Tab-separated table of N, CA and C in Angstrom:
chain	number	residue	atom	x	y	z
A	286	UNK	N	10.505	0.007	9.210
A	286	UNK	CA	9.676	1.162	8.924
A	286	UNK	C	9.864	1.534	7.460
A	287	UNK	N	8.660	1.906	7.327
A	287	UNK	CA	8.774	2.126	5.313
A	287	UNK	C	9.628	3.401	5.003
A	288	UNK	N	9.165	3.951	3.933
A	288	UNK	CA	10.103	5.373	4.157
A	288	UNK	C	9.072	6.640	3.686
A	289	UNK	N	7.991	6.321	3.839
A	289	UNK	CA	6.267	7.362	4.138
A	289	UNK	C	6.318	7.547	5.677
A	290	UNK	N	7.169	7.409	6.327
A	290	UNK	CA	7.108	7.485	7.630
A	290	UNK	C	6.186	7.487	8.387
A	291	UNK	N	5.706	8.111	9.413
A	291	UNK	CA	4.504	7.806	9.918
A	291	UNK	C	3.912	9.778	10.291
A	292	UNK	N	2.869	9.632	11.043
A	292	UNK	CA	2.152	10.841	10.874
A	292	UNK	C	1.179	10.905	11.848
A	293	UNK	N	0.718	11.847	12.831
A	293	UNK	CA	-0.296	11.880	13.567
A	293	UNK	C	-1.396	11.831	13.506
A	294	UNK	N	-1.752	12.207	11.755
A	294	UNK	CA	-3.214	12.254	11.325
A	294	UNK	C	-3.864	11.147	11.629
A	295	UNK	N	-5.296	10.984	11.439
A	295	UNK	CA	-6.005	9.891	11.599
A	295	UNK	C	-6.524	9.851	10.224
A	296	UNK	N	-7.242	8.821	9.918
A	296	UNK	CA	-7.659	8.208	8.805
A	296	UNK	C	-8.945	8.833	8.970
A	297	UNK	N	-10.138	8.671	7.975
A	297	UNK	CA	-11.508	9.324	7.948
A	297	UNK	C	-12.227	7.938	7.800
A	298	UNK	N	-12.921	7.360	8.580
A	298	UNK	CA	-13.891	6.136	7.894
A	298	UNK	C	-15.007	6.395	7.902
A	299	UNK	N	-15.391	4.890	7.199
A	299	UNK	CA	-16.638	4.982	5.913
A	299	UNK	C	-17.940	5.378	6.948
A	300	UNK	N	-17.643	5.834	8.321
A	300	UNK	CA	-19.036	5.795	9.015
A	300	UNK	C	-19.392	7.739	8.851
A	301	UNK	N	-18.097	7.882	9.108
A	301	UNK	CA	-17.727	9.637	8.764
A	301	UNK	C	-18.245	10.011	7.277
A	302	UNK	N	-18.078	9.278	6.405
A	302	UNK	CA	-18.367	9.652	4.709
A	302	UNK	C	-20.024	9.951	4.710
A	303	UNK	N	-19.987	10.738	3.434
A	303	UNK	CA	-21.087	11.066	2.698
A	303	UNK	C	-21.963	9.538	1.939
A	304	UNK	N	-22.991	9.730	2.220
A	304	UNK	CA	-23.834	8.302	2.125
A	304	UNK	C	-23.679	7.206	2.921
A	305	UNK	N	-23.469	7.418	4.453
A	305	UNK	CA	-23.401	6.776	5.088
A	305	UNK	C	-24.543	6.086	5.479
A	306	UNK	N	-25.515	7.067	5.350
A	306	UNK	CA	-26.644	6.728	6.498
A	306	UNK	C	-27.649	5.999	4.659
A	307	UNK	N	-27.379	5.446	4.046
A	307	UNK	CA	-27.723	4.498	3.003
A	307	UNK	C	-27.030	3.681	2.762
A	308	UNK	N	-25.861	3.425	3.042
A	308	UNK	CA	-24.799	2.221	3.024
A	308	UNK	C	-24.815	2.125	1.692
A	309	UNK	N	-24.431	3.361	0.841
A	309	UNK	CA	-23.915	3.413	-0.527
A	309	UNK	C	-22.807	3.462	-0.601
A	310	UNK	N	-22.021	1.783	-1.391
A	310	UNK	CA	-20.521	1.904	-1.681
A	310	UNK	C	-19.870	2.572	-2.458
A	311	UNK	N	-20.372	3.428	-3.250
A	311	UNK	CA	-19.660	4.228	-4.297
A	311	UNK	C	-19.762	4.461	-5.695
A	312	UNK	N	-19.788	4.832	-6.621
A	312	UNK	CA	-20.373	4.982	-7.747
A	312	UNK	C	-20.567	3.353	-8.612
A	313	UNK	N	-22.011	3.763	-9.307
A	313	UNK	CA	-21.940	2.972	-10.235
A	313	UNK	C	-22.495	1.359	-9.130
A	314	UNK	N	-22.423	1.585	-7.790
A	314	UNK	CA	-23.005	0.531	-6.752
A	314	UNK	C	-24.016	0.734	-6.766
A	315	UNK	N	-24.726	-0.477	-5.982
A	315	UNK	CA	-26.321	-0.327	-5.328
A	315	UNK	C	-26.168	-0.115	-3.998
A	316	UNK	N	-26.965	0.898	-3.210
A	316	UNK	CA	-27.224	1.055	-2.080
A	316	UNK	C	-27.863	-0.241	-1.005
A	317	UNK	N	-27.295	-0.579	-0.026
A	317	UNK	CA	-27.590	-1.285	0.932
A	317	UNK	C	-28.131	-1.092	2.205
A	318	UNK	N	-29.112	-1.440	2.808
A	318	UNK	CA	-29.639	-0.819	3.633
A	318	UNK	C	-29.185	-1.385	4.789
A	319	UNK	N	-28.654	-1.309	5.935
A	319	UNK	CA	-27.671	-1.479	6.798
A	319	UNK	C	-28.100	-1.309	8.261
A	320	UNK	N	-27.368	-2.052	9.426
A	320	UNK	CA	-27.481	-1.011	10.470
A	320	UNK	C	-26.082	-1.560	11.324
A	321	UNK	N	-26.156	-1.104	12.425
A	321	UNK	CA	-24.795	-0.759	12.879
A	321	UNK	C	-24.925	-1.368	15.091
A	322	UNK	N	-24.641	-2.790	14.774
A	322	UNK	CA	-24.805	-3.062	15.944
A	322	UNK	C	-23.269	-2.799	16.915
A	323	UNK	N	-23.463	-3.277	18.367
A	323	UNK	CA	-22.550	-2.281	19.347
A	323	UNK	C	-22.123	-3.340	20.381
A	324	UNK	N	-21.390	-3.607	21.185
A	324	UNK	CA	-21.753	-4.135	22.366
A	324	UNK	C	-20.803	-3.907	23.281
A	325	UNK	N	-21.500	-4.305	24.246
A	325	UNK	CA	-20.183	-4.233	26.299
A	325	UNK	C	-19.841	-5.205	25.875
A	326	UNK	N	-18.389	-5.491	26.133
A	326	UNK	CA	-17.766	-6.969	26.730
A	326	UNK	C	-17.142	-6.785	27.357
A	327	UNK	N	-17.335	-7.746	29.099
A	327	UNK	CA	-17.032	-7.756	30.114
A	327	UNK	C	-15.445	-8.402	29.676
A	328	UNK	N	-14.499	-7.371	30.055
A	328	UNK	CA	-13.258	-8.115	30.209
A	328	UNK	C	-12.093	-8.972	30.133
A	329	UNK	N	-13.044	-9.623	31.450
A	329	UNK	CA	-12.162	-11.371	31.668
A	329	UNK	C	-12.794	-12.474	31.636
A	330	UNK	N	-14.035	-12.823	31.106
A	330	UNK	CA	-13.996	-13.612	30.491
A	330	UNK	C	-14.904	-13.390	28.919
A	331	UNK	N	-14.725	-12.406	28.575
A	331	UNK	CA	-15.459	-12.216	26.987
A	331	UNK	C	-16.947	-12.203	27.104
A	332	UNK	N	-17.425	-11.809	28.186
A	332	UNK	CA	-19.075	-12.040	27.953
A	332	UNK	C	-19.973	-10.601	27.779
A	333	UNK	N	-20.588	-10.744	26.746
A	333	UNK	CA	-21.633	-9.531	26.368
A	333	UNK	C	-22.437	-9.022	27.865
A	334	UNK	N	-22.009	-7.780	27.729
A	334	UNK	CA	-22.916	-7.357	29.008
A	334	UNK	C	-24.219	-6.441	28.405
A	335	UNK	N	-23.675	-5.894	27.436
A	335	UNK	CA	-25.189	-5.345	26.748
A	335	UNK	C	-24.834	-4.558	25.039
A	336	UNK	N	-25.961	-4.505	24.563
A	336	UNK	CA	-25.910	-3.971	22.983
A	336	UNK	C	-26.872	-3.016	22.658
A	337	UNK	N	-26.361	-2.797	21.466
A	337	UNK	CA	-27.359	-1.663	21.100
A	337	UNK	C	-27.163	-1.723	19.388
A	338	UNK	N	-28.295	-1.213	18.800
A	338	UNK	CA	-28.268	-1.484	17.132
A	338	UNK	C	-29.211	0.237	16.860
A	339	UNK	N	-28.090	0.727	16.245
A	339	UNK	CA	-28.653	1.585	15.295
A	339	UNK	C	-28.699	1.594	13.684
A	340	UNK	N	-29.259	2.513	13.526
A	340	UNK	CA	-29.321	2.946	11.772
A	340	UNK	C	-28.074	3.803	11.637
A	341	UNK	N	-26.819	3.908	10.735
A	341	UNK	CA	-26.166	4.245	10.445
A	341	UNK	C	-25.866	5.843	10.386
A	342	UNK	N	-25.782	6.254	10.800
A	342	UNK	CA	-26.296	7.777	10.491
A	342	UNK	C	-25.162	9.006	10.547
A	343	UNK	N	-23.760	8.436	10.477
A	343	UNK	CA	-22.073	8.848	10.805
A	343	UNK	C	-22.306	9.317	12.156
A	344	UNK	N	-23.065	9.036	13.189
A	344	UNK	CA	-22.569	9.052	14.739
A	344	UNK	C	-23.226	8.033	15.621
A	345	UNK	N	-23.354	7.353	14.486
A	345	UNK	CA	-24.095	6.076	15.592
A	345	UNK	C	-23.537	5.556	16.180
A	346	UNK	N	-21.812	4.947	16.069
A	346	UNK	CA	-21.141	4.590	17.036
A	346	UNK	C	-20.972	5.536	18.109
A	347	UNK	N	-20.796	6.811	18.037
A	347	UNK	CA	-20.481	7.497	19.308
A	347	UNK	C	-21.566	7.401	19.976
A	348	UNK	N	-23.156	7.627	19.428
A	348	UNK	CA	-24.658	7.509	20.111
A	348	UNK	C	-24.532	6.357	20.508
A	349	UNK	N	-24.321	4.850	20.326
A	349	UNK	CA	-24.416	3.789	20.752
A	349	UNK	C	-23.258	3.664	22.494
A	350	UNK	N	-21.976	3.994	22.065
A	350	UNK	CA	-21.575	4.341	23.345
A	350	UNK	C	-21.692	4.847	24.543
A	351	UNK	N	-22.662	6.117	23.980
A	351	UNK	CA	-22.905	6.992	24.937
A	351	UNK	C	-24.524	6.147	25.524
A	352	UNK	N	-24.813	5.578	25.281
A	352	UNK	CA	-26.130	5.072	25.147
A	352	UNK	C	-25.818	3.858	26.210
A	353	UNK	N	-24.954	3.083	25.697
A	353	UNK	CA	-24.505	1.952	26.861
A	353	UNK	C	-23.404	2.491	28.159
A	354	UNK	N	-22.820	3.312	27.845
A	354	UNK	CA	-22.218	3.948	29.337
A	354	UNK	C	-23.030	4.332	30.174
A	355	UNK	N	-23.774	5.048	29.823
A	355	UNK	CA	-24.943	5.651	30.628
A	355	UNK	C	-25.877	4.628	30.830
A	356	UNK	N	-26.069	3.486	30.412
A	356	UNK	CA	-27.070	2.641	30.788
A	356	UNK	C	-26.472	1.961	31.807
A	357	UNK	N	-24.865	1.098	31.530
A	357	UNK	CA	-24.186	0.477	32.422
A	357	UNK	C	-23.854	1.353	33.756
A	358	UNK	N	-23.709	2.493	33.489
A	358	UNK	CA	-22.970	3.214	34.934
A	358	UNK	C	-24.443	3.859	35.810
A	359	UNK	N	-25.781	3.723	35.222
A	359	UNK	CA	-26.921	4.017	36.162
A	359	UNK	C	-26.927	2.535	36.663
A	360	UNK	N	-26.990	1.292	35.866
A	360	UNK	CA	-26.955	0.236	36.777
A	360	UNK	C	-26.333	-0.506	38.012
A	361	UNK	N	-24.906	0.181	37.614
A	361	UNK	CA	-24.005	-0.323	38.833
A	361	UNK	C	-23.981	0.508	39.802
A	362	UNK	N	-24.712	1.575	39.708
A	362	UNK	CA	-24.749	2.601	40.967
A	362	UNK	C	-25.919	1.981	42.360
């Protein structure tokens, strides 16, 4: 163990930042236009059960989740 010890905080990522939803790396860069794909994988043996692709927008991963839970758990009902 180093001697910065460790800490409960979490880190902030680049989906959370300002200019997300343009996939601008940072000054003095060019903007990239981006999107932000998702997917189920079944388990035990690694197989895609379903996906989803959004536009970046700092909650597209949580929208993409919520998007395939609710799709997967109306299907298996």
């Amino acid at each position: 163990m180093d001697s910065t010890g460790r800490s409960g905080r979490t880190r902030r990522t680049l989906e959370d930042g300002p200019g997300c939803e343009d996939g601008t790396q940072g000054k003095g860069k060019e903007a990239k236009l981006s999107y932000n794909g998702n997917l189920l994988v079944e388990n035990r043996n690694g197989l895609i059960v379903n996906t989803e692709v959004f536009e970046p927008n700092g909650t597209a991963e949580r929208d993409a989740a919520l998007v395939i839970w609710n799709r997967f758990r109306a299907r298996s009902k």
